[in-house]
PDB file of C-alpha atoms in Angstrom:
ATOM      1  CA  UNK A   1      -1.651 -14.076 -11.901  1.00  0.00           C
ATOM      2  CA  UNK A   2       0.170 -16.610  -9.735  1.00  0.00           C
ATOM      3  CA  UNK A   3       3.275 -14.389  -9.500  1.00  0.00           C
ATOM      4  CA  UNK A   4       1.140 -11.513  -8.256  1.00  0.00           C
ATOM      5  CA  UNK A   5      -0.579 -13.704  -5.670  1.00  0.00           C
ATOM      6  CA  UNK A   6       2.782 -15.028  -4.476  1.00  0.00           C
ATOM      7  CA  UNK A   7       4.100 -11.455  -4.205  1.00  0.00           C
ATOM      8  CA  UNK A   8       1.026 -10.397  -2.237  1.00  0.00           C
ATOM      9  CA  UNK A   9       1.406 -13.393   0.050  1.00  0.00           C
ATOM     10  CA  UNK A  10       5.045 -12.483   0.730  1.00  0.00           C
ATOM     11  CA  UNK A  11       4.686  -8.705   1.129  1.00  0.00           C
ATOM     12  CA  UNK A  12       1.237  -7.856   2.505  1.00  0.00           C
ATOM     13  CA  UNK A  13       1.596  -6.782   6.111  1.00  0.00           C
ATOM     14  CA  UNK A  14      -2.136  -6.459   6.716  1.00  0.00           C
ATOM     15  CA  UNK A  15      -5.332  -5.714   4.853  1.00  0.00           C
ATOM     16  CA  UNK A  16      -7.739  -3.041   5.981  1.00  0.00           C
ATOM     17  CA  UNK A  17     -10.672  -3.418   3.574  1.00  0.00           C
ATOM     18  CA  UNK A  18     -12.674  -5.982   1.668  1.00  0.00           C
ATOM     19  CA  UNK A  19     -14.334  -6.054  -1.718  1.00  0.00           C
ATOM     20  CA  UNK A  20     -16.772  -8.409  -3.379  1.00  0.00           C
ATOM     21  CA  UNK A  21     -16.179  -6.983  -6.858  1.00  0.00           C
ATOM     22  CA  UNK A  22     -15.236  -9.607  -9.461  1.00  0.00           C
ATOM     23  CA  UNK A  23     -12.323  -7.622 -10.861  1.00  0.00           C
ATOM     24  CA  UNK A  24     -10.830  -6.854  -7.446  1.00  0.00           C
ATOM     25  CA  UNK A  25      -7.633  -8.731  -6.614  1.00  0.00           C
ATOM     26  CA  UNK A  26      -7.079  -7.123  -3.201  1.00  0.00           C
ATOM     27  CA  UNK A  27      -8.222  -3.972  -1.476  1.00  0.00           C
ATOM     28  CA  UNK A  28      -6.392  -1.816   1.055  1.00  0.00           C
ATOM     29  CA  UNK A  29      -3.353  -4.047   1.439  1.00  0.00           C
ATOM     30  CA  UNK A  30      -0.487  -2.429   3.355  1.00  0.00           C
ATOM     31  CA  UNK A  31       2.751  -3.806   1.895  1.00  0.00           C
ATOM     32  CA  UNK A  32       6.440  -3.777   2.762  1.00  0.00           C
ATOM     33  CA  UNK A  33       7.883  -3.877  -0.773  1.00  0.00           C
ATOM     34  CA  UNK A  34       5.793  -1.580  -2.970  1.00  0.00           C
ATOM     35  CA  UNK A  35       8.186  -1.462  -5.931  1.00  0.00           C
ATOM     36  CA  UNK A  36       8.163  -5.244  -6.339  1.00  0.00           C
ATOM     37  CA  UNK A  37       4.387  -5.268  -6.035  1.00  0.00           C
ATOM     38  CA  UNK A  38       4.062  -2.587  -8.729  1.00  0.00           C
ATOM     39  CA  UNK A  39       6.206  -4.712 -11.046  1.00  0.00           C
ATOM     40  CA  UNK A  40       4.008  -7.779 -10.479  1.00  0.00           C
ATOM     41  CA  UNK A  41       0.795  -5.782 -10.902  1.00  0.00           C
ATOM     42  CA  UNK A  42       1.925  -4.566 -14.329  1.00  0.00           C
ATOM     43  CA  UNK A  43       3.239  -8.007 -15.396  1.00  0.00           C
ATOM     44  CA  UNK A  44      -0.091  -9.626 -14.501  1.00  0.00           C
ATOM     45  CA  UNK A  45      -2.283  -7.252 -16.525  1.00  0.00           C
ATOM     46  CA  UNK A  46      -3.708  -5.577 -13.452  1.00  0.00           C
ATOM     47  CA  UNK A  47      -3.622  -2.014 -12.194  1.00  0.00           C
ATOM     48  CA  UNK A  48      -3.574  -0.116  -8.919  1.00  0.00           C
ATOM     49  CA  UNK A  49      -6.727   1.968  -8.644  1.00  0.00           C
ATOM     50  CA  UNK A  50      -5.770   3.743  -5.433  1.00  0.00           C
ATOM     51  CA  UNK A  51      -2.812   4.164  -3.086  1.00  0.00           C
ATOM     52  CA  UNK A  52      -3.516   5.244   0.499  1.00  0.00           C
ATOM     53  CA  UNK A  53      -0.721   6.066   2.931  1.00  0.00           C
ATOM     54  CA  UNK A  54      -0.181   4.886   6.510  1.00  0.00           C
ATOM     55  CA  UNK A  55       2.323   5.987   9.149  1.00  0.00           C
ATOM     56  CA  UNK A  56       3.791   3.112  11.187  1.00  0.00           C
ATOM     57  CA  UNK A  57       3.788   4.603  14.666  1.00  0.00           C
ATOM     58  CA  UNK A  58       4.767   3.559  18.151  1.00  0.00           C
ATOM     59  CA  UNK A  59       1.682   2.836  20.222  1.00  0.00           C
ATOM     60  CA  UNK A  60       3.259   4.661  23.172  1.00  0.00           C
ATOM     61  CA  UNK A  61       3.777   7.896  21.175  1.00  0.00           C
ATOM     62  CA  UNK A  62       1.165   7.879  18.433  1.00  0.00           C
ATOM     63  CA  UNK A  63       1.464   9.400  15.000  1.00  0.00           C
ATOM     64  CA  UNK A  64       2.138  13.078  14.417  1.00  0.00           C
ATOM     65  CA  UNK A  65       0.313  13.075  11.073  1.00  0.00           C
ATOM     66  CA  UNK A  66      -2.144  10.148  11.052  1.00  0.00           C
ATOM     67  CA  UNK A  67      -5.182   8.799  12.804  1.00  0.00           C
ATOM     68  CA  UNK A  68      -5.726   5.401  14.400  1.00  0.00           C
ATOM     69  CA  UNK A  69      -5.691   2.176  12.452  1.00  0.00           C
ATOM     70  CA  UNK A  70      -4.764  -1.490  12.667  1.00  0.00           C
ATOM     71  CA  UNK A  71      -1.974  -2.918  14.782  1.00  0.00           C
ATOM     72  CA  UNK A  72       1.165  -3.944  12.954  1.00  0.00           C
ATOM     73  CA  UNK A  73       0.923  -7.760  13.105  1.00  0.00           C
ATOM     74  CA  UNK A  74       4.729  -8.000  12.987  1.00  0.00           C
ATOM     75  CA  UNK A  75       4.960  -6.197  16.377  1.00  0.00           C
ATOM     76  CA  UNK A  76       1.438  -5.543  17.709  1.00  0.00           C
ATOM     77  CA  UNK A  77       2.581  -4.738  21.228  1.00  0.00           C
ATOM     78  CA  UNK A  78       4.556  -1.732  20.035  1.00  0.00           C
ATOM     79  CA  UNK A  79       3.330  -0.513  16.618  1.00  0.00           C
ATOM     80  CA  UNK A  80       0.198   0.350  14.719  1.00  0.00           C
ATOM     81  CA  UNK A  81      -0.591   1.950  11.368  1.00  0.00           C
ATOM     82  CA  UNK A  82      -2.129   5.415  11.442  1.00  0.00           C
ATOM     83  CA  UNK A  83      -4.098   6.343   8.341  1.00  0.00           C
ATOM     84  CA  UNK A  84      -3.099   9.528   6.586  1.00  0.00           C
ATOM     85  CA  UNK A  85      -5.269  11.747   4.468  1.00  0.00           C
ATOM     86  CA  UNK A  86      -2.846  11.231   1.609  1.00  0.00           C
ATOM     87  CA  UNK A  87      -4.069   9.167  -1.305  1.00  0.00           C
ATOM     88  CA  UNK A  88      -4.283   9.195  -5.058  1.00  0.00           C
ATOM     89  CA  UNK A  89      -6.228   7.333  -7.713  1.00  0.00           C
ATOM     90  CA  UNK A  90      -4.888   5.780 -10.891  1.00  0.00           C
ATOM     91  CA  UNK A  91      -6.296   4.238 -14.039  1.00  0.00           C
ATOM     92  CA  UNK A  92      -5.634   1.072 -16.026  1.00  0.00           C
ATOM     93  CA  UNK A  93      -3.138   2.892 -18.279  1.00  0.00           C
ATOM     94  CA  UNK A  94      -0.829   4.026 -15.437  1.00  0.00           C
ATOM     95  CA  UNK A  95       2.734   2.829 -15.994  1.00  0.00           C
ATOM     96  CA  UNK A  96       5.102   1.237 -13.500  1.00  0.00           C
ATOM     97  CA  UNK A  97       7.305   4.342 -13.696  1.00  0.00           C
ATOM     98  CA  UNK A  98       4.366   6.591 -12.808  1.00  0.00           C
ATOM     99  CA  UNK A  99       3.491   4.456  -9.768  1.00  0.00           C
ATOM    100  CA  UNK A 100       7.102   4.364  -8.572  1.00  0.00           C
ATOM    101  CA  UNK A 101       7.528   8.118  -9.087  1.00  0.00           C
ATOM    102  CA  UNK A 102       4.428   8.727  -6.969  1.00  0.00           C
ATOM    103  CA  UNK A 103       5.629   6.365  -4.214  1.00  0.00           C
ATOM    104  CA  UNK A 104       9.048   8.033  -4.095  1.00  0.00           C
ATOM    105  CA  UNK A 105       7.606  11.551  -4.154  1.00  0.00           C
ATOM    106  CA  UNK A 106       5.345  10.937  -1.151  1.00  0.00           C
ATOM    107  CA  UNK A 107       8.064   9.189   0.883  1.00  0.00           C
ATOM    108  CA  UNK A 108      10.473  12.051   0.142  1.00  0.00           C
ATOM    109  CA  UNK A 109       7.867  14.613   1.251  1.00  0.00           C
ATOM    110  CA  UNK A 110       7.530  12.993   4.707  1.00  0.00           C
ATOM    111  CA  UNK A 111      11.049  11.817   5.662  1.00  0.00           C
ATOM    112  CA  UNK A 112      10.273  12.041   9.382  1.00  0.00           C
ATOM    113  CA  UNK A 113       7.597   9.340   9.113  1.00  0.00           C
ATOM    114  CA  UNK A 114       7.744   5.586   8.587  1.00  0.00           C
ATOM    115  CA  UNK A 115       5.315   5.539   5.656  1.00  0.00           C
ATOM    116  CA  UNK A 116       3.743   2.480   4.105  1.00  0.00           C
ATOM    117  CA  UNK A 117       1.398   2.501   1.118  1.00  0.00           C
ATOM    118  CA  UNK A 118      -1.684   0.392   0.772  1.00  0.00           C
ATOM    119  CA  UNK A 119      -2.982  -0.694  -2.589  1.00  0.00           C
ATOM    120  CA  UNK A 120      -6.312  -1.402  -4.219  1.00  0.00           C
ATOM    121  CA  UNK A 121      -5.538  -3.750  -7.107  1.00  0.00           C
ATOM    122  CA  UNK A 122      -7.904  -4.680  -9.930  1.00  0.00           C
ATOM    123  CA  UNK A 123      -7.777  -6.807 -13.054  1.00  0.00           C
ATOM    124  CA  UNK A 124      -7.916  -4.755 -16.275  1.00  0.00           C
TER     125      UNK A 124
END
């Protein structure tokens, strides 16, 4: 589990939600390296229950496809994350390949946006 926690510490940009559930590792964590996180989730006998998408948008322009959300802590004067109505749920048996295929498919569908996924991660 330590590798997963280290990965989260290195790649979580911001968290949007909270959970008090015992099996919850993290909820609604927007990350900058989703493929590495998927690998660590699988290695640590956890799973991603849901992926929600966010558009990183300039504050001065707004998002063309999302609605308001948290500021990007890496550049809060200029950027925020706009929540999209794009999400999917997954079960404990989902494979790393299935997660990565989903991530790539959504990014490919919206090439004009700066998309970031957020993850809800649970212990199996």
